[in-house]
Short mmCIF file of C-alpha atoms in Angstrom, two decimals:
data_model
loop_
_atom_site.label_atom_id
_atom_site.label_comp_id
_atom_site.label_asym_id
_atom_site.label_seq_id
_atom_site.Cartn_x
_atom_site.Cartn_y
_atom_site.Cartn_z
CA UNK D 1 0.04 -0.15 -0.05
CA UNK D 2 2.74 2.57 0.96
CA UNK D 3 2.24 6.03 1.27
CA UNK D 4 -1.85 5.34 0.39
CA UNK D 5 -1.74 3.30 4.32
CA UNK D 6 -1.06 6.43 5.73
CA UNK D 7 -4.54 8.46 6.25
CA UNK D 8 -4.09 12.51 7.82
CA UNK D 9 -6.34 13.00 10.93
CA UNK D 10 -6.84 16.63 11.29
CA UNK D 11 -8.15 17.23 14.94
CA UNK D 12 -11.00 20.09 14.96
CA UNK D 13 -9.63 22.44 11.92
CA UNK D 14 -10.58 25.74 11.93
CA UNK D 15 -9.45 26.79 8.56
CA UNK D 16 -10.95 26.11 5.63
CA UNK D 17 -8.18 27.08 4.21
CA UNK D 18 -5.39 25.06 5.52
CA UNK D 19 -8.08 22.27 5.35
CA UNK D 20 -7.96 23.06 0.97
CA UNK D 21 -4.05 23.85 1.56
CA UNK D 22 -3.61 20.37 3.31
CA UNK D 23 -5.70 18.64 0.58
CA UNK D 24 -3.35 19.72 -1.82
CA UNK D 25 -0.30 18.92 -0.78
CA UNK D 26 -1.27 15.20 0.31
CA UNK D 27 -1.78 14.62 -3.06
CA UNK D 28 1.11 16.60 -4.61
CA UNK D 29 3.03 13.96 -2.18
CA UNK D 30 0.92 10.88 -3.16
CA UNK D 31 -1.50 10.57 0.19
CA UNK D 32 -5.43 10.65 -0.25
CA UNK D 33 -7.10 9.39 2.97
CA UNK D 34 -7.89 12.92 5.25
CA UNK D 35 -9.79 12.51 7.84
CA UNK D 36 -11.28 15.33 9.91
CA UNK D 37 -11.95 14.71 13.85
CA UNK D 38 -15.12 17.56 14.92
CA UNK D 39 -13.92 20.44 12.32
CA UNK D 40 -14.88 24.11 13.12
CA UNK D 41 -15.15 24.28 9.47
CA UNK D 42 -17.08 23.40 5.84
CA UNK D 43 -14.86 21.56 4.22
CA UNK D 44 -15.97 22.27 1.06
CA UNK D 45 -16.28 25.40 1.74
CA UNK D 46 -15.09 28.14 -1.44
CA UNK D 47 -11.84 28.53 0.53
CA UNK D 48 -10.96 25.11 1.10
CA UNK D 49 -11.63 24.40 -2.29
CA UNK D 50 -9.85 27.43 -3.31
CA UNK D 51 -6.69 26.11 -2.29
CA UNK D 52 -7.27 22.72 -2.86
CA UNK D 53 -6.84 23.63 -6.64
CA UNK D 54 -6.60 19.97 -8.27
CA UNK D 55 -7.16 18.26 -4.95
CA UNK D 56 -10.91 18.14 -5.18
CA UNK D 57 -10.67 14.62 -5.15
CA UNK D 58 -9.52 14.44 -1.55
CA UNK D 59 -11.61 17.14 -0.02
CA UNK D 60 -14.37 15.24 -1.60
CA UNK D 61 -13.75 11.83 -0.68
CA UNK D 62 -12.75 13.78 3.48
CA UNK D 63 -14.42 11.87 5.99
CA UNK D 64 -15.82 13.90 8.86
CA UNK D 65 -15.71 11.71 12.39
CA UNK D 66 -17.08 12.94 15.88
CA UNK D 67 -13.68 11.68 17.99
CA UNK D 68 -10.27 11.42 17.55
CA UNK D 69 -11.03 7.02 18.76
CA UNK D 70 -13.37 7.15 15.74
CA UNK D 71 -10.32 8.19 13.30
CA UNK D 72 -8.23 6.00 14.29
CA UNK D 73 -10.18 3.25 13.97
CA UNK D 74 -8.96 0.39 11.71
CA UNK D 75 -5.27 1.76 12.23
CA UNK D 76 -2.59 0.01 13.81
CA UNK D 77 -0.27 2.33 14.12
CA UNK D 78 -0.78 6.17 14.65
CA UNK D 79 1.48 9.22 15.27
CA UNK D 80 0.84 12.38 16.66
CA UNK D 81 2.52 15.60 15.67
CA UNK D 82 3.15 18.53 18.36
CA UNK D 83 5.23 21.35 19.17
CA UNK D 84 5.21 20.61 23.00
CA UNK D 85 8.73 20.06 25.01
CA UNK D 86 7.99 21.69 27.93
CA UNK D 87 5.45 19.59 29.78
CA UNK D 88 5.57 16.50 27.42
CA UNK D 89 7.46 13.24 28.49
CA UNK D 90 7.46 10.79 26.21
CA UNK D 91 10.27 10.94 23.49
CA UNK D 92 10.07 13.59 20.52
CA UNK D 93 11.48 12.18 17.51
CA UNK D 94 12.53 14.02 14.12
CA UNK D 95 9.61 13.66 11.12
CA UNK D 96 12.83 12.08 9.28
CA UNK D 97 13.15 9.41 11.85
CA UNK D 98 9.99 9.19 13.31
CA UNK D 99 7.48 8.67 10.14
CA UNK D 100 9.21 5.93 8.24
CA UNK D 101 7.57 3.54 10.96
CA UNK D 102 4.22 4.28 10.01
CA UNK D 103 4.75 2.41 6.79
CA UNK D 104 6.48 -0.46 8.26
CA UNK D 105 3.64 -3.29 7.93
CA UNK D 106 2.35 -2.20 4.65
CA UNK D 107 -0.80 -3.97 4.80
CA UNK D 108 -1.65 -1.84 7.76
CA UNK D 109 -3.65 1.53 7.77
CA UNK D 110 -1.47 3.79 9.81
CA UNK D 111 -2.59 7.15 11.10
CA UNK D 112 -0.91 10.89 11.46
CA UNK D 113 -2.69 13.08 13.58
CA UNK D 114 -2.36 16.50 13.61
CA UNK D 115 -3.90 19.08 15.94
CA UNK D 116 -5.72 22.53 15.99
CA UNK D 117 -4.58 25.46 14.64
CA UNK D 118 -3.98 27.48 18.28
CA UNK D 119 -3.24 24.88 20.97
CA UNK D 120 -2.55 21.56 18.65
CA UNK D 121 -3.44 18.18 20.72
CA UNK D 122 -4.19 17.76 24.29
CA UNK D 123 -2.37 15.59 26.21
CA UNK D 124 -5.55 12.99 26.19
CA UNK D 125 -5.34 13.25 22.39
CA UNK D 126 -1.67 12.93 22.59
CA UNK D 127 -2.02 9.50 24.29
CA UNK D 128 -4.23 7.52 21.58
CA UNK D 129 -0.53 7.62 19.68
CA UNK D 130 2.10 5.31 20.03
CA UNK D 131 5.33 7.77 19.43
CA UNK D 132 5.61 11.40 18.89
CA UNK D 133 7.25 13.57 16.21
CA UNK D 134 7.97 17.11 16.50
CA UNK D 135 9.30 19.23 14.01
CA UNK D 136 12.72 21.38 15.04
CA UNK D 137 11.92 25.19 14.16
CA UNK D 138 13.70 28.50 15.17
CA UNK D 139 13.52 29.31 18.76
CA UNK D 140 12.47 32.83 17.14
CA UNK D 141 8.97 31.46 15.84
CA UNK D 142 8.23 28.01 16.73
CA UNK D 143 4.34 27.88 15.23
CA UNK D 144 4.14 26.48 12.27
CA UNK D 145 1.18 26.83 9.97
CA UNK D 146 -1.01 23.76 10.25
CA UNK D 147 -0.56 23.48 6.64
CA UNK D 148 2.92 24.07 6.43
CA UNK D 149 3.58 20.92 9.55
CA UNK D 150 1.28 18.51 7.00
CA UNK D 151 3.64 19.60 3.82
CA UNK D 152 6.73 19.02 5.80
CA UNK D 153 5.44 15.65 7.55
CA UNK D 154 4.20 14.37 3.42
CA UNK D 155 7.09 15.37 2.08
CA UNK D 156 9.28 13.46 4.58
CA UNK D 157 7.23 10.33 4.46
CA UNK D 158 7.30 10.35 0.49
CA UNK D 159 10.90 10.71 0.57
CA UNK D 160 11.56 7.60 2.82
CA UNK D 161 9.35 5.29 0.41
CA UNK D 162 11.62 4.99 -2.94
CA UNK D 163 11.36 6.78 -5.48
CA UNK D 164 10.99 4.44 -8.56
CA UNK D 165 8.38 1.97 -7.18
CA UNK D 166 5.56 4.64 -7.78
CA UNK D 167 6.94 7.14 -9.94
CA UNK D 168 7.44 6.97 -13.63
CA UNK D 169 8.11 10.91 -14.00
CA UNK D 170 11.51 10.66 -11.46
CA UNK D 171 12.75 9.21 -14.70
CA UNK D 172 13.04 12.21 -15.70
CA UNK D 173 14.83 13.53 -12.30
CA UNK D 174 18.74 13.92 -12.92
CA UNK D 175 20.14 14.33 -9.48
CA UNK D 176 24.00 15.82 -9.80
CA UNK D 177 25.79 12.28 -9.23
CA UNK D 178 24.36 10.83 -11.97
CA UNK D 179 24.69 13.51 -14.05
CA UNK D 180 27.15 12.45 -17.09
CA UNK D 181 29.38 15.16 -18.13
CA UNK D 182 30.94 14.93 -21.75
CA UNK D 183 34.10 12.00 -21.99
CA UNK D 184 37.62 13.35 -21.70
CA UNK D 185 38.49 12.78 -25.24
CA UNK D 186 35.90 14.83 -26.94
CA UNK D 187 36.78 18.01 -24.79
CA UNK D 188 40.41 17.28 -25.47
CA UNK D 189 39.51 18.09 -28.82
CA UNK D 190 38.06 21.03 -27.71
CA UNK D 191 40.68 22.35 -26.19
CA UNK D 192 43.02 20.96 -29.21
CA UNK D 193 40.54 23.17 -31.40
CA UNK D 194 40.20 26.01 -29.03
CA UNK D 195 44.19 26.36 -29.15
CA UNK D 196 44.67 25.69 -32.69
CA UNK D 197 42.24 28.76 -33.65
CA UNK D 198 43.80 31.10 -30.78
CA UNK D 199 47.29 30.09 -32.44
CA UNK D 200 45.92 31.19 -35.58
CA UNK D 201 44.67 35.11 -34.80
CA UNK D 202 47.57 35.45 -32.76
CA UNK D 203 45.90 34.82 -29.68
CA UNK D 204 48.83 32.40 -28.43
CA UNK D 205 52.31 32.33 -29.28
CA UNK D 206 53.85 29.13 -29.57
CA UNK D 207 56.16 29.10 -26.29
CA UNK D 208 53.27 30.21 -24.21
CA UNK D 209 50.51 28.47 -25.39
CA UNK D 210 50.59 25.56 -23.01
CA UNK D 211 50.56 27.48 -19.73
CA UNK D 212 47.84 29.72 -20.95
CA UNK D 213 45.91 27.16 -21.98
CA UNK D 214 46.15 25.23 -18.38
CA UNK D 215 44.02 28.29 -17.85
CA UNK D 216 41.27 27.28 -19.99
CA UNK D 217 41.20 24.02 -18.99
CA UNK D 218 40.89 24.61 -15.38
CA UNK D 219 37.35 26.93 -16.10
CA UNK D 220 35.85 24.63 -18.25
CA UNK D 221 37.21 21.28 -16.24
CA UNK D 222 35.50 23.02 -13.67
CA UNK D 223 32.10 23.34 -15.36
CA UNK D 224 32.21 19.64 -16.31
CA UNK D 225 30.53 20.42 -19.78
CA UNK D 226 28.01 18.00 -21.47
CA UNK D 227 28.92 16.42 -24.63
CA UNK D 228 26.13 18.97 -26.46
CA UNK D 229 27.74 21.67 -24.74
CA UNK D 230 30.73 20.97 -25.70
CA UNK D 231 29.29 20.46 -29.42
CA UNK D 232 27.99 24.22 -28.99
CA UNK D 233 31.44 25.54 -27.94
CA UNK D 234 32.93 23.64 -31.12
CA UNK D 235 30.37 25.14 -33.61
CA UNK D 236 31.44 28.44 -31.81
CA UNK D 237 34.79 27.73 -32.97
CA UNK D 238 34.41 26.42 -36.07
CA UNK D 239 31.88 29.51 -37.18
CA UNK D 240 34.73 31.76 -35.84
CA UNK D 241 36.93 29.42 -38.24
CA UNK D 242 34.43 29.92 -40.92
CA UNK D 243 34.04 34.06 -40.75
CA UNK D 244 37.70 34.06 -40.56
CA UNK D 245 38.24 32.22 -43.96
CA UNK D 246 39.85 29.23 -42.56
CA UNK D 247 37.13 27.06 -43.26
CA UNK D 248 38.63 26.46 -46.41
CA UNK D 249 41.32 24.30 -44.52
CA UNK D 250 38.44 21.76 -44.64
CA UNK D 251 37.65 21.84 -48.54
CA UNK D 252 41.61 21.82 -48.32
CA UNK D 253 42.05 18.51 -46.20
CA UNK D 254 44.32 20.03 -43.48
CA UNK D 255 40.88 20.88 -41.30
CA UNK D 256 40.96 17.43 -39.96
CA UNK D 257 42.35 18.50 -36.85
CA UNK D 258 40.08 20.85 -35.84
CA UNK D 259 36.63 18.77 -36.66
CA UNK H 1 26.03 33.49 9.12
CA UNK H 2 24.73 29.92 8.84
CA UNK H 3 20.69 30.03 7.55
CA UNK H 4 20.93 33.99 7.84
CA UNK H 5 23.28 34.00 5.12
CA UNK H 6 20.47 32.75 2.62
CA UNK H 7 18.01 34.85 0.94
CA UNK H 8 14.86 34.13 -0.23
CA UNK H 9 14.33 35.12 -3.74
CA UNK H 10 11.03 35.00 -5.34
CA UNK H 11 9.94 36.15 -8.78
CA UNK H 12 6.98 37.81 -9.37
CA UNK H 13 4.78 36.58 -6.79
CA UNK H 14 1.11 36.91 -7.63
CA UNK H 15 -0.63 36.02 -3.82
CA UNK H 16 0.15 38.25 -1.14
CA UNK H 17 -1.01 35.39 0.88
CA UNK H 18 1.85 33.07 0.21
CA UNK H 19 4.34 36.44 0.43
CA UNK H 20 3.15 36.39 3.40
CA UNK H 21 2.91 32.45 4.59
CA UNK H 22 6.90 32.38 3.15
CA UNK H 23 7.45 35.28 5.71
CA UNK H 24 6.13 32.99 8.28
CA UNK H 25 7.90 29.79 7.20
CA UNK H 26 11.66 31.72 6.66
CA UNK H 27 11.70 32.86 10.59
CA UNK H 28 10.02 29.51 11.41
CA UNK H 29 13.24 28.19 10.07
CA UNK H 30 15.79 30.29 11.19
CA UNK H 31 15.58 32.50 7.47
CA UNK H 32 15.37 36.31 7.36
CA UNK H 33 16.12 37.88 4.23
CA UNK H 34 12.99 38.36 1.31
CA UNK H 35 13.40 39.24 -2.00
CA UNK H 36 10.98 40.15 -4.11
CA UNK H 37 11.81 40.47 -8.23
CA UNK H 38 8.79 42.88 -9.47
CA UNK H 39 6.18 41.92 -7.30
CA UNK H 40 2.82 41.53 -8.71
CA UNK H 41 0.95 41.78 -5.05
CA UNK H 42 1.75 44.52 -1.94
CA UNK H 43 3.20 42.87 -0.01
CA UNK H 44 2.22 44.99 3.54
CA UNK H 45 -1.80 43.99 2.37
CA UNK H 46 -3.70 42.68 5.34
CA UNK H 47 -3.69 38.61 3.75
CA UNK H 48 0.13 38.97 3.16
CA UNK H 49 0.00 40.38 7.09
CA UNK H 50 -2.50 38.30 8.03
CA UNK H 51 -0.51 34.96 6.66
CA UNK H 52 2.43 36.28 8.06
CA UNK H 53 1.36 36.43 11.52
CA UNK H 54 4.40 36.88 14.14
CA UNK H 55 6.62 36.98 11.02
CA UNK H 56 5.65 40.54 10.59
CA UNK H 57 9.37 42.03 10.57
CA UNK H 58 10.29 39.10 7.66
CA UNK H 59 7.11 40.99 5.43
CA UNK H 60 8.41 44.87 6.65
CA UNK H 61 12.37 44.18 6.07
CA UNK H 62 11.92 42.47 2.37
CA UNK H 63 13.58 43.98 -0.31
CA UNK H 64 12.29 44.61 -3.25
CA UNK H 65 13.67 44.87 -6.94
CA UNK H 66 13.09 45.04 -10.33
CA UNK H 67 15.17 42.22 -11.48
CA UNK H 68 16.64 38.77 -10.74
CA UNK H 69 20.37 39.79 -11.30
CA UNK H 70 19.65 43.14 -8.69
CA UNK H 71 18.09 40.70 -6.33
CA UNK H 72 21.25 37.98 -6.72
CA UNK H 73 23.69 41.49 -5.83
CA UNK H 74 26.48 40.03 -3.41
CA UNK H 75 25.47 36.43 -3.54
CA UNK H 76 28.04 34.30 -4.85
CA UNK H 77 25.81 31.16 -4.74
CA UNK H 78 22.47 30.81 -6.26
CA UNK H 79 19.66 27.55 -6.47
CA UNK H 80 16.73 27.65 -8.77
CA UNK H 81 13.76 25.42 -7.85
CA UNK H 82 12.09 24.23 -10.85
CA UNK H 83 9.38 21.79 -11.70
CA UNK H 84 10.41 21.08 -14.54
CA UNK H 85 12.11 17.75 -16.23
CA UNK H 86 10.89 18.03 -20.22
CA UNK H 87 12.53 20.67 -21.56
CA UNK H 88 15.25 21.52 -18.97
CA UNK H 89 18.59 19.58 -19.27
CA UNK H 90 20.84 20.72 -16.10
CA UNK H 91 21.00 18.62 -13.56
CA UNK H 92 18.33 18.51 -11.27
CA UNK H 93 19.39 17.85 -7.61
CA UNK H 94 17.12 16.91 -5.12
CA UNK H 95 16.32 19.22 -2.02
CA UNK H 96 18.17 17.01 0.51
CA UNK H 97 21.05 17.22 -1.32
CA UNK H 98 21.40 19.94 -3.47
CA UNK H 99 20.37 22.91 -0.69
CA UNK H 100 23.70 22.59 1.87
CA UNK H 101 25.99 23.68 -0.99
CA UNK H 102 24.22 27.03 0.01
CA UNK H 103 26.13 26.94 3.22
CA UNK H 104 29.59 25.93 2.50
CA UNK H 105 30.99 29.20 2.03
CA UNK H 106 30.02 30.86 5.67
CA UNK H 107 30.56 34.16 4.44
CA UNK H 108 29.58 34.94 1.43
CA UNK H 109 25.47 35.54 0.92
CA UNK H 110 23.63 33.13 -1.13
CA UNK H 111 20.40 32.89 -2.73
CA UNK H 112 17.71 30.21 -2.92
CA UNK H 113 15.05 31.25 -6.31
CA UNK H 114 11.63 30.35 -6.57
CA UNK H 115 9.32 31.43 -9.50
CA UNK H 116 5.91 32.44 -10.28
CA UNK H 117 2.95 30.75 -9.04
CA UNK H 118 1.84 29.38 -11.81
CA UNK H 119 4.95 29.09 -14.35
CA UNK H 120 8.16 28.90 -12.32
CA UNK H 121 10.75 30.26 -13.41
CA UNK H 122 11.60 31.38 -17.18
CA UNK H 123 14.87 28.84 -18.92
CA UNK H 124 16.69 32.57 -18.81
CA UNK H 125 16.22 33.12 -15.19
CA UNK H 126 17.17 29.55 -14.34
CA UNK H 127 20.33 30.53 -16.20
CA UNK H 128 21.03 32.90 -13.45
CA UNK H 129 21.51 29.76 -10.99
CA UNK H 130 24.47 27.74 -10.78
CA UNK H 131 22.57 24.92 -9.13
CA UNK H 132 18.40 23.22 -9.52
CA UNK H 133 16.47 21.83 -7.14
CA UNK H 134 13.86 19.83 -7.60
CA UNK H 135 11.24 19.18 -4.87
CA UNK H 136 10.14 15.56 -5.79
CA UNK H 137 6.05 14.73 -5.93
CA UNK H 138 4.35 12.43 -7.14
CA UNK H 139 2.65 11.93 -10.73
CA UNK H 140 -1.00 12.06 -9.86
CA UNK H 141 -0.48 15.92 -8.78
CA UNK H 142 2.82 17.65 -9.55
CA UNK H 143 2.50 21.13 -9.07
CA UNK H 144 3.51 22.33 -5.28
CA UNK H 145 2.02 25.91 -3.78
CA UNK H 146 4.65 28.71 -3.58
CA UNK H 147 4.93 29.11 0.05
CA UNK H 148 4.53 25.39 0.39
CA UNK H 149 7.52 24.68 -1.92
CA UNK H 150 9.32 27.56 0.00
CA UNK H 151 8.65 25.61 3.77
CA UNK H 152 9.78 22.50 2.65
CA UNK H 153 13.17 24.18 1.32
CA UNK H 154 13.77 26.26 4.13
CA UNK H 155 12.87 22.74 6.88
CA UNK H 156 15.71 21.34 4.81
CA UNK H 157 18.03 23.66 4.93
CA UNK H 158 17.36 24.00 8.54
CA UNK H 159 18.00 20.23 9.00
CA UNK H 160 21.45 20.56 7.46
CA UNK H 161 22.77 22.71 9.94
CA UNK H 162 23.79 20.94 13.46
CA UNK H 163 20.88 21.88 15.81
CA UNK H 164 22.52 22.71 19.13
CA UNK H 165 24.41 25.31 17.15
CA UNK H 166 21.57 27.58 17.15
CA UNK H 167 18.68 26.57 18.93
CA UNK H 168 18.65 26.82 22.83
CA UNK H 169 15.22 25.13 22.47
CA UNK H 170 16.72 22.11 21.18
CA UNK H 171 18.18 20.77 24.12
CA UNK H 172 14.63 19.86 25.22
CA UNK H 173 14.15 17.95 22.19
CA UNK H 174 14.15 14.35 23.10
CA UNK H 175 14.82 12.15 19.67
CA UNK H 176 13.86 8.04 20.45
CA UNK H 177 17.50 7.59 19.99
CA UNK H 178 18.88 9.41 22.78
CA UNK H 179 15.47 8.42 25.37
CA UNK H 180 16.38 6.66 28.41
CA UNK H 181 14.92 4.13 29.59
CA UNK H 182 14.91 2.90 33.19
CA UNK H 183 17.76 1.19 34.67
CA UNK H 184 16.61 -2.65 33.94
CA UNK H 185 17.58 -3.16 38.60
CA UNK H 186 14.60 -0.45 38.70
CA UNK H 187 12.77 -2.33 36.36
CA UNK H 188 13.88 -5.95 37.30
CA UNK H 189 12.10 -4.70 40.75
CA UNK H 190 8.85 -3.90 39.22
CA UNK H 191 8.69 -8.01 38.14
CA UNK H 192 9.89 -9.31 41.65
CA UNK H 193 6.77 -6.83 43.22
CA UNK H 194 4.56 -7.77 40.73
CA UNK H 195 5.39 -11.42 41.09
CA UNK H 196 5.13 -11.38 44.64
CA UNK H 197 1.50 -9.43 44.72
CA UNK H 198 0.37 -11.97 41.42
CA UNK H 199 1.45 -14.89 44.05
CA UNK H 200 -0.36 -13.34 46.87
CA UNK H 201 -3.27 -12.96 45.07
CA UNK H 202 -3.33 -16.29 43.94
CA UNK H 203 -3.00 -15.35 39.82
CA UNK H 204 0.26 -16.83 40.27
CA UNK H 205 0.86 -20.94 41.50
CA UNK H 206 4.37 -21.26 42.20
CA UNK H 207 5.43 -23.67 39.55
CA UNK H 208 3.95 -21.72 37.24
CA UNK H 209 5.27 -18.38 37.91
CA UNK H 210 8.37 -17.49 36.20
CA UNK H 211 6.76 -18.58 33.06
CA UNK H 212 3.51 -16.84 33.34
CA UNK H 213 6.23 -13.66 34.40
CA UNK H 214 7.58 -14.06 31.19
CA UNK H 215 4.45 -13.11 29.36
CA UNK H 216 4.43 -9.68 31.56
CA UNK H 217 8.54 -9.08 31.22
CA UNK H 218 8.11 -8.98 27.59
CA UNK H 219 5.57 -6.72 27.53
CA UNK H 220 6.83 -4.33 30.10
CA UNK H 221 10.73 -4.83 27.72
CA UNK H 222 9.38 -4.19 24.49
CA UNK H 223 7.61 -0.32 26.10
CA UNK H 224 11.35 0.42 27.56
CA UNK H 225 9.47 1.82 30.49
CA UNK H 226 11.46 5.50 31.87
CA UNK H 227 11.92 5.15 35.38
CA UNK H 228 9.06 7.61 36.49
CA UNK H 229 6.64 5.36 34.58
CA UNK H 230 8.42 2.17 36.78
CA UNK H 231 7.57 4.17 40.00
CA UNK H 232 4.30 5.02 38.63
CA UNK H 233 3.17 0.59 38.11
CA UNK H 234 5.12 -0.02 41.28
CA UNK H 235 2.86 2.96 42.43
CA UNK H 236 -0.24 1.17 42.03
CA UNK H 237 0.72 -2.34 43.18
CA UNK H 238 2.08 -0.71 46.57
CA UNK H 239 -1.59 0.46 46.48
CA UNK H 240 -3.20 -2.68 45.57
CA UNK H 241 -1.89 -4.33 48.45
CA UNK H 242 -2.66 -1.47 50.79
CA UNK H 243 -6.11 -1.92 49.58
CA UNK H 244 -5.50 -6.09 50.30
CA UNK H 245 -4.64 -4.73 54.12
CA UNK H 246 -1.07 -6.56 53.15
CA UNK H 247 0.47 -3.03 53.90
CA UNK H 248 0.91 -3.99 57.23
CA UNK H 249 3.38 -6.17 56.16
CA UNK H 250 5.78 -3.27 55.51
CA UNK H 251 4.78 -2.17 58.87
CA UNK H 252 6.16 -5.36 60.03
CA UNK H 253 9.10 -5.32 58.17
CA UNK H 254 8.57 -8.37 55.63
CA UNK H 255 7.51 -5.86 52.86
CA UNK H 256 11.00 -4.64 51.82
CA UNK H 257 11.48 -6.70 49.35
CA UNK H 258 8.81 -4.92 47.60
CA UNK H 259 10.00 -1.40 47.57
#
């Protein structure tokens, strides 16, 4: 089931825009089951729908219940979120470390519980959960917007699921580590072509060319050029050669070293 | 400088609520410098202030500029965020992997650039950045709310800074890994007290007590009781003993093994 097994439970949310934003971000990260405990606002209001944008389906299929135990029915695992550090003595985990636990039993529904905008969850409500997560914040402003807290938790949950298992689109995702620079011989051919041209136009002199070329090499090596970028740079050189009238070299058969 | 060296740059934001939400979440995660490139809304409107809540200072100190190069003035590092995967051929990094690079040169201002709500950044704008980050999303709904995207990036940036360096409050943060269960001898004393009581009340029989007690041990060992919880459980047993009239054992001096 993966992410789809996790229901997002909002206890007495009061802001329809928050509920709409929550629906949107849930869908953004592959979650679909929204449960509202005694909501203090209309979850199908214009404001909620406006913020949900293309997640109307999540909003419309949201379940309203009267109490937190009803919201947790059928769940074997529940995590509550809290900003408390003073009067709550249970372990508080970082979302990155705590949330993946919800997905460990892949056939069982699990719940992630968020409290009211103004005062979170009561101690009694916290006690329905087995684990507790706190999003670390700056001491200068610790109170997160409800939809922001849900967003960060949904994001973290989604990151704990292997990308390729659910997301076709991630095939286009090119992390820096997998980014392939052009083969060195292709880059070397560019350096040769550049040096040759710079010698031709008198920018380089034969006895200092090597040391000056080192500086060009340093620049382009740092860039880690791609194939198409090398091709582009070489295209520029060819164009300069053409403009200089050197392109006749090619027709004369002596320009092979430049291509 | 740490997080404070990173400016959040919004290119032509159109929604005042988004700008206000961005200010709030910046302050939540320890960022203070907001720069707006040609904003399409009033950043000190009622809606913006309403969403910023206690981050009015971030909103009021925000800088408005006409062009993206102006917003990047003085920065040596800039990362642009994009949702594009089809027509953008530069490496796209995961926020967790890409963003810490902004903090690698601790004395230099750095920029994190976000595009318009509806169409992000143009290719020309992307080219002002040296690196590119994409927040992975579900293929069923890839478009993130602007403030949500900023929130996730600010959260990720903040997580890459060692907690103890800036955040006094994090001393109260108790991750599961540092959560100290009660010393085993204290828990053992509880088991002894429990067994003794269960024998007294005839729940256990001497010849099967050990195997039955194993099941109790399995339960409480799994819970990893804390000191105060062990004290509480023992308090319950003492109360039962008192109710049974066994508390006279204590006054008679034979109840020491129960304490």
